[in-house]
Amino acid sequence: MLQVLLPVLVSAASAAILSSRQTLSGSTVCEQIAGSINGTVYYPTTLSDNFVNDTEHYMSSSSETPTCVVEVASPEDVSSVLSIVGQTRTPFAIKSGGHASNPGFSSTTGVFISLVRINQVTLSADKSTVEVGLGNVWTDVYTALDGSDVNVVGGRVIGPGVGGFSLGGGYSWLTDQYGLTCDTVQAFNLVLPNGTITQVDSAQSDLFFALKGGLNRFGIVTSIIFKTVPQTNDVYGGIKLYGTDAVPDLITATNTFQDQNTDPKAQVILTLNGGSVPGAILLLFYDGPEEPAAFAPYNNVSAAPLISTVKSQSYASFSTGTDSDLEAGYRGAFHTMMTTSLTTAFLTAVYNETTFYGDLALLNGGNLISYDVEPFLNYGQYATDSAFPHANSPLPLNLYYSWTPETEDEYWRGVMQQSIDHLIEVAKAEGIFTEDAYAYPNYALSTYSGAQLYGPTNAARLREIQATYDPNGVMTLAGGFTF
């Protein structure tokens, strides 16, 4: 946490000293916004907790010091802010949870829009849908729904906000049963770039398609109405932490799980780590109260786990136990590639990357070198018409690197791409890579765009939709992927 706060405090202090050098347009825009909304505007010179907390990100390299923070309180507030920044051509950003790793994607030196006050979780009377404000993180939602016998297809670890996660696609512990999070959306409550407040559902097929994977390019989504799914009182799962001696057996078990599992209620993530914390983390989830037969391959791991939290518990309790914040506060990035399946040779190559680059970490200010292996079944059978193509059920590999010096940003981002390029060649040799397995937007580096994320057909469709609904390019004033 200290690593996050220090840059913000230093920047805020600098802003106080240099406040006379702020552009007139920036301060005037913030004052205009303050007089137009029911929410609150905070400035860096005040050193308020709200300013610091709102601008904080999971990775310190994703944070910037804005001219002001705007805590919007309603869609009407968002409409006012969008109208003002659009008319004045002021750079802005929108933050839901702050897990975006790409600098400038949910941060800015202009107007920073925080959705933290739009945090409703409203279950319909018949429990078939739930409206979730994008100021929530997923654990908020699970806690609110605890004991209701229903759930949503949402995030898997502590930290990610409902907004970026859902608008990027959304892999869930329930994906094998119901698809990605975006496949369960019934409607988006959206403020268009021109300030119009509207609801987007399947009747507006173009925008509905674009918002399912297209992220923040079409306006600002304030809340989402999700289809609910049945949820048992208790689920089985937790974390097992292993040393490096267990990795060969874990690779074998995970490959067997991918090949043999037929139970859509059983899911795992195998995290292979190098650098400061070498070893492996196995996350297990079963949508039921007892250990399933599907997890039997992991009984053959000869090395005992150093720590295990696996037990029967409520979904809300389980969701708070998968803590992704242990390495928060450093500079860092995510990156990704997709495969059609897994093989032992590919998984071994992934582990070799953690050891190779882990050995280089201390020489270049590196901390954690981490690769998440995510097996899935045929979840593409639930795919809807979405910007992010996933009907062929691709398997995401998530890289997470963290480091300390800002001077090493370019080095480590280059290394991550180098690692991805190598693993793509391994996957091709193993017959588990196809050119139409596009990079998952929520994991991809900012160097990717258009066809790399969405494929040429969907990218072209997204450009047309963007031109139709944002002809003045208001949303291009906010950071994000291009089409």
PDB file of C-alpha atoms in Angstrom, residues 193-371:
ATOM      1  CA  PRO A 193     -20.967  10.474 -25.456  1.00  0.00           C
ATOM      2  CA  ASN A 194     -23.458  13.282 -26.157  1.00  0.00           C
ATOM      3  CA  GLY A 195     -24.842  13.014 -22.600  1.00  0.00           C
ATOM      4  CA  THR A 196     -28.019  11.085 -23.436  1.00  0.00           C
ATOM      5  CA  ILE A 197     -29.038   8.591 -20.754  1.00  0.00           C
ATOM      6  CA  THR A 198     -30.322   5.330 -22.220  1.00  0.00           C
ATOM      7  CA  GLN A 199     -30.734   1.613 -21.596  1.00  0.00           C
ATOM      8  CA  VAL A 200     -29.171  -0.793 -24.054  1.00  0.00           C
ATOM      9  CA  ASP A 201     -30.458  -4.330 -24.488  1.00  0.00           C
ATOM     10  CA  SER A 202     -30.792  -6.839 -27.317  1.00  0.00           C
ATOM     11  CA  ALA A 203     -33.217  -4.504 -29.115  1.00  0.00           C
ATOM     12  CA  GLN A 204     -30.228  -2.208 -29.796  1.00  0.00           C
ATOM     13  CA  SER A 205     -28.159  -5.034 -31.226  1.00  0.00           C
ATOM     14  CA  ASP A 206     -25.196  -2.925 -32.356  1.00  0.00           C
ATOM     15  CA  LEU A 207     -24.490  -1.197 -29.028  1.00  0.00           C
ATOM     16  CA  PHE A 208     -25.365  -4.362 -27.094  1.00  0.00           C
ATOM     17  CA  PHE A 209     -22.739  -6.221 -29.123  1.00  0.00           C
ATOM     18  CA  ALA A 210     -20.151  -3.452 -28.707  1.00  0.00           C
ATOM     19  CA  LEU A 211     -20.457  -3.204 -24.918  1.00  0.00           C
ATOM     20  CA  LYS A 212     -19.759  -6.927 -24.509  1.00  0.00           C
ATOM     21  CA  GLY A 213     -16.000  -6.763 -24.805  1.00  0.00           C
ATOM     22  CA  GLY A 214     -15.574  -3.291 -26.329  1.00  0.00           C
ATOM     23  CA  LEU A 215     -14.877  -1.657 -22.938  1.00  0.00           C
ATOM     24  CA  ASN A 216     -15.211   2.139 -22.546  1.00  0.00           C
ATOM     25  CA  ARG A 217     -15.373   3.276 -26.159  1.00  0.00           C
ATOM     26  CA  PHE A 218     -19.128   3.950 -26.480  1.00  0.00           C
ATOM     27  CA  GLY A 219     -20.048   6.045 -23.456  1.00  0.00           C
ATOM     28  CA  ILE A 220     -20.056   5.472 -19.706  1.00  0.00           C
ATOM     29  CA  VAL A 221     -21.983   2.504 -18.306  1.00  0.00           C
ATOM     30  CA  THR A 222     -23.340   3.338 -14.854  1.00  0.00           C
ATOM     31  CA  SER A 223     -25.019   0.033 -14.003  1.00  0.00           C
ATOM     32  CA  ILE A 224     -25.648  -3.377 -15.524  1.00  0.00           C
ATOM     33  CA  ILE A 225     -28.662  -5.661 -15.226  1.00  0.00           C
ATOM     34  CA  PHE A 226     -27.457  -9.264 -15.028  1.00  0.00           C
ATOM     35  CA  LYS A 227     -29.378 -12.496 -15.313  1.00  0.00           C
ATOM     36  CA  THR A 228     -29.056 -14.352 -12.008  1.00  0.00           C
ATOM     37  CA  VAL A 229     -28.179 -18.023 -11.714  1.00  0.00           C
ATOM     38  CA  PRO A 230     -29.021 -20.556  -8.965  1.00  0.00           C
ATOM     39  CA  GLN A 231     -26.512 -20.729  -6.107  1.00  0.00           C
ATOM     40  CA  THR A 232     -26.196 -23.462  -3.492  1.00  0.00           C
ATOM     41  CA  ASN A 233     -25.721 -22.394   0.122  1.00  0.00           C
ATOM     42  CA  ASP A 234     -22.179 -23.752   0.186  1.00  0.00           C
ATOM     43  CA  VAL A 235     -19.431 -24.271  -2.368  1.00  0.00           C
ATOM     44  CA  TYR A 236     -16.171 -26.179  -2.062  1.00  0.00           C
ATOM     45  CA  GLY A 237     -12.898 -24.436  -2.724  1.00  0.00           C
ATOM     46  CA  GLY A 238      -9.960 -22.329  -1.687  1.00  0.00           C
ATOM     47  CA  ILE A 239      -6.229 -21.942  -2.243  1.00  0.00           C
ATOM     48  CA  LYS A 240      -3.334 -24.392  -1.968  1.00  0.00           C
ATOM     49  CA  LEU A 241       0.141 -22.874  -1.859  1.00  0.00           C
ATOM     50  CA  TYR A 242       3.060 -25.071  -3.014  1.00  0.00           C
ATOM     51  CA  GLY A 243       6.819 -24.877  -3.283  1.00  0.00           C
ATOM     52  CA  THR A 244       8.647 -25.430  -6.558  1.00  0.00           C
ATOM     53  CA  ASP A 245       9.046 -29.162  -5.817  1.00  0.00           C
ATOM     54  CA  ALA A 246       5.332 -29.660  -6.495  1.00  0.00           C
ATOM     55  CA  VAL A 247       5.308 -27.990  -9.914  1.00  0.00           C
ATOM     56  CA  PRO A 248       5.926 -31.077 -12.125  1.00  0.00           C
ATOM     57  CA  ASP A 249       3.055 -32.963 -10.476  1.00  0.00           C
ATOM     58  CA  LEU A 250       0.804 -29.897 -10.645  1.00  0.00           C
ATOM     59  CA  ILE A 251       1.514 -29.567 -14.372  1.00  0.00           C
ATOM     60  CA  THR A 252       0.610 -33.228 -14.926  1.00  0.00           C
ATOM     61  CA  ALA A 253      -2.544 -32.908 -12.827  1.00  0.00           C
ATOM     62  CA  THR A 254      -3.696 -29.745 -14.586  1.00  0.00           C
ATOM     63  CA  ASN A 255      -3.149 -31.266 -18.011  1.00  0.00           C
ATOM     64  CA  THR A 256      -5.150 -34.317 -16.919  1.00  0.00           C
ATOM     65  CA  PHE A 257      -7.885 -32.093 -15.516  1.00  0.00           C
ATOM     66  CA  GLN A 258      -8.168 -30.231 -18.829  1.00  0.00           C
ATOM     67  CA  ASP A 259      -8.271 -33.490 -20.803  1.00  0.00           C
ATOM     68  CA  GLN A 260     -10.594 -35.527 -18.588  1.00  0.00           C
ATOM     69  CA  ASN A 261     -12.897 -33.232 -16.635  1.00  0.00           C
ATOM     70  CA  THR A 262     -16.505 -33.236 -17.827  1.00  0.00           C
ATOM     71  CA  ASP A 263     -18.102 -31.557 -14.798  1.00  0.00           C
ATOM     72  CA  PRO A 264     -18.889 -27.880 -15.591  1.00  0.00           C
ATOM     73  CA  LYS A 265     -19.212 -27.105 -11.878  1.00  0.00           C
ATOM     74  CA  ALA A 266     -15.496 -27.836 -11.295  1.00  0.00           C
ATOM     75  CA  GLN A 267     -12.896 -25.213 -12.149  1.00  0.00           C
ATOM     76  CA  VAL A 268      -9.254 -24.531 -11.282  1.00  0.00           C
ATOM     77  CA  ILE A 269      -6.547 -21.944 -11.865  1.00  0.00           C
ATOM     78  CA  LEU A 270      -2.906 -22.970 -11.637  1.00  0.00           C
ATOM     79  CA  THR A 271      -0.595 -20.026 -10.974  1.00  0.00           C
ATOM     80  CA  LEU A 272       3.112 -20.598 -11.634  1.00  0.00           C
ATOM     81  CA  ASN A 273       5.353 -18.008 -10.005  1.00  0.00           C
ATOM     82  CA  GLY A 274       8.988 -16.946 -10.314  1.00  0.00           C
ATOM     83  CA  GLY A 275      11.014 -14.054  -9.011  1.00  0.00           C
ATOM     84  CA  SER A 276      10.600 -13.086  -5.364  1.00  0.00           C
ATOM     85  CA  VAL A 277       8.029 -15.798  -4.598  1.00  0.00           C
ATOM     86  CA  PRO A 278       8.798 -18.908  -6.688  1.00  0.00           C
ATOM     87  CA  GLY A 279       6.370 -21.801  -6.493  1.00  0.00           C
ATOM     88  CA  ALA A 280       2.757 -22.435  -7.390  1.00  0.00           C
ATOM     89  CA  ILE A 281      -0.739 -21.563  -6.249  1.00  0.00           C
ATOM     90  CA  LEU A 282      -3.678 -23.843  -7.005  1.00  0.00           C
ATOM     91  CA  LEU A 283      -7.133 -22.282  -6.826  1.00  0.00           C
ATOM     92  CA  LEU A 284      -9.934 -24.831  -6.641  1.00  0.00           C
ATOM     93  CA  PHE A 285     -13.658 -24.171  -7.029  1.00  0.00           C
ATOM     94  CA  TYR A 286     -16.645 -26.497  -7.071  1.00  0.00           C
ATOM     95  CA  ASP A 287     -20.210 -25.234  -7.304  1.00  0.00           C
ATOM     96  CA  GLY A 288     -21.395 -27.600  -4.607  1.00  0.00           C
ATOM     97  CA  PRO A 289     -20.550 -28.360  -0.971  1.00  0.00           C
ATOM     98  CA  GLU A 290     -18.344 -31.444  -1.381  1.00  0.00           C
ATOM     99  CA  GLU A 291     -15.026 -32.179  -3.112  1.00  0.00           C
ATOM    100  CA  PRO A 292     -15.811 -33.511  -6.594  1.00  0.00           C
ATOM    101  CA  ALA A 293     -14.282 -36.483  -8.395  1.00  0.00           C
ATOM    102  CA  ALA A 294     -12.998 -33.989 -10.994  1.00  0.00           C
ATOM    103  CA  PHE A 295     -10.264 -32.877  -8.570  1.00  0.00           C
ATOM    104  CA  ALA A 296      -8.851 -36.414  -8.244  1.00  0.00           C
ATOM    105  CA  PRO A 297      -5.776 -35.684 -10.444  1.00  0.00           C
ATOM    106  CA  TYR A 298      -4.550 -33.274  -7.779  1.00  0.00           C
ATOM    107  CA  ASN A 299      -4.489 -36.071  -5.200  1.00  0.00           C
ATOM    108  CA  ASN A 300      -1.406 -37.344  -7.047  1.00  0.00           C
ATOM    109  CA  VAL A 301       0.677 -34.262  -6.182  1.00  0.00           C
ATOM    110  CA  SER A 302       3.356 -35.833  -3.989  1.00  0.00           C
ATOM    111  CA  ALA A 303       4.459 -32.637  -2.226  1.00  0.00           C
ATOM    112  CA  ALA A 304       2.098 -31.434   0.465  1.00  0.00           C
ATOM    113  CA  PRO A 305       0.798 -27.867   0.183  1.00  0.00           C
ATOM    114  CA  LEU A 306       2.518 -25.333   2.404  1.00  0.00           C
ATOM    115  CA  ILE A 307      -0.850 -23.696   3.048  1.00  0.00           C
ATOM    116  CA  SER A 308      -4.401 -24.828   2.259  1.00  0.00           C
ATOM    117  CA  THR A 309      -7.646 -22.894   2.752  1.00  0.00           C
ATOM    118  CA  VAL A 310      -9.793 -25.376   0.840  1.00  0.00           C
ATOM    119  CA  LYS A 311     -13.092 -26.092   2.567  1.00  0.00           C
ATOM    120  CA  SER A 312     -16.858 -25.984   2.189  1.00  0.00           C
ATOM    121  CA  GLN A 313     -18.111 -22.399   2.639  1.00  0.00           C
ATOM    122  CA  SER A 314     -20.516 -19.822   1.253  1.00  0.00           C
ATOM    123  CA  TYR A 315     -19.745 -18.332  -2.146  1.00  0.00           C
ATOM    124  CA  ALA A 316     -19.328 -14.912  -0.529  1.00  0.00           C
ATOM    125  CA  SER A 317     -16.791 -16.335   1.932  1.00  0.00           C
ATOM    126  CA  PHE A 318     -14.951 -18.181  -0.835  1.00  0.00           C
ATOM    127  CA  SER A 319     -14.724 -15.015  -2.948  1.00  0.00           C
ATOM    128  CA  THR A 320     -12.954 -13.088  -0.186  1.00  0.00           C
ATOM    129  CA  GLY A 321     -10.349 -15.833   0.223  1.00  0.00           C
ATOM    130  CA  THR A 322      -8.879 -15.530  -3.275  1.00  0.00           C
ATOM    131  CA  ASP A 323      -6.868 -12.411  -2.536  1.00  0.00           C
ATOM    132  CA  SER A 324      -5.162 -10.863  -5.557  1.00  0.00           C
ATOM    133  CA  ASP A 325      -3.897  -7.892  -3.527  1.00  0.00           C
ATOM    134  CA  LEU A 326      -0.865  -9.641  -2.022  1.00  0.00           C
ATOM    135  CA  GLU A 327       1.375  -8.158  -4.729  1.00  0.00           C
ATOM    136  CA  ALA A 328      -0.527  -4.901  -5.102  1.00  0.00           C
ATOM    137  CA  GLY A 329       1.212  -1.536  -4.958  1.00  0.00           C
ATOM    138  CA  TYR A 330       4.085  -2.274  -7.333  1.00  0.00           C
ATOM    139  CA  ARG A 331       4.493  -1.165 -10.907  1.00  0.00           C
ATOM    140  CA  GLY A 332       3.334  -3.894 -13.229  1.00  0.00           C
ATOM    141  CA  ALA A 333       1.358  -5.191 -16.169  1.00  0.00           C
ATOM    142  CA  PHE A 334      -0.837  -8.006 -17.427  1.00  0.00           C
ATOM    143  CA  HIS A 335      -0.496  -9.668 -20.807  1.00  0.00           C
ATOM    144  CA  THR A 336      -2.045 -12.689 -22.481  1.00  0.00           C
ATOM    145  CA  MET A 337      -2.374 -15.245 -25.235  1.00  0.00           C
ATOM    146  CA  MET A 338      -4.997 -17.888 -26.022  1.00  0.00           C
ATOM    147  CA  THR A 339      -4.722 -21.608 -26.689  1.00  0.00           C
ATOM    148  CA  THR A 340      -7.269 -24.163 -27.833  1.00  0.00           C
ATOM    149  CA  SER A 341      -6.189 -26.705 -25.209  1.00  0.00           C
ATOM    150  CA  LEU A 342      -3.261 -27.530 -22.913  1.00  0.00           C
ATOM    151  CA  THR A 343      -0.377 -29.987 -23.180  1.00  0.00           C
ATOM    152  CA  THR A 344       2.304 -31.021 -20.720  1.00  0.00           C
ATOM    153  CA  ALA A 345       4.982 -29.588 -23.006  1.00  0.00           C
ATOM    154  CA  PHE A 346       3.222 -26.230 -23.195  1.00  0.00           C
ATOM    155  CA  LEU A 347       2.715 -26.052 -19.421  1.00  0.00           C
ATOM    156  CA  THR A 348       6.353 -26.965 -18.872  1.00  0.00           C
ATOM    157  CA  ALA A 349       7.359 -24.178 -21.234  1.00  0.00           C
ATOM    158  CA  VAL A 350       5.211 -21.767 -19.215  1.00  0.00           C
ATOM    159  CA  TYR A 351       6.976 -22.826 -16.020  1.00  0.00           C
ATOM    160  CA  ASN A 352      10.353 -22.433 -17.700  1.00  0.00           C
ATOM    161  CA  GLU A 353       9.442 -18.809 -18.429  1.00  0.00           C
ATOM    162  CA  THR A 354       8.906 -18.179 -14.711  1.00  0.00           C
ATOM    163  CA  THR A 355      12.343 -19.549 -13.865  1.00  0.00           C
ATOM    164  CA  PHE A 356      14.173 -17.894 -16.762  1.00  0.00           C
ATOM    165  CA  TYR A 357      12.773 -14.416 -16.205  1.00  0.00           C
ATOM    166  CA  GLY A 358      12.579 -14.924 -12.459  1.00  0.00           C
ATOM    167  CA  ASP A 359      16.369 -15.283 -12.410  1.00  0.00           C
ATOM    168  CA  LEU A 360      16.640 -11.952 -14.251  1.00  0.00           C
ATOM    169  CA  ALA A 361      14.205 -10.179 -11.965  1.00  0.00           C
ATOM    170  CA  LEU A 362      16.642  -8.976  -9.306  1.00  0.00           C
ATOM    171  CA  LEU A 363      18.936  -7.518 -11.955  1.00  0.00           C
ATOM    172  CA  ASN A 364      16.164  -5.302 -13.333  1.00  0.00           C
ATOM    173  CA  GLY A 365      14.082  -4.327 -10.310  1.00  0.00           C
ATOM    174  CA  GLY A 366      11.635  -7.194 -10.811  1.00  0.00           C
ATOM    175  CA  ASN A 367       9.491  -8.702  -8.067  1.00  0.00           C
ATOM    176  CA  LEU A 368       6.942 -11.295  -9.149  1.00  0.00           C
ATOM    177  CA  ILE A 369       6.853 -13.217 -12.439  1.00  0.00           C
ATOM    178  CA  SER A 370       3.472 -14.949 -12.605  1.00  0.00           C
ATOM    179  CA  TYR A 371       1.548 -17.025 -15.166  1.00  0.00           C
TER     180      TYR A 371
END
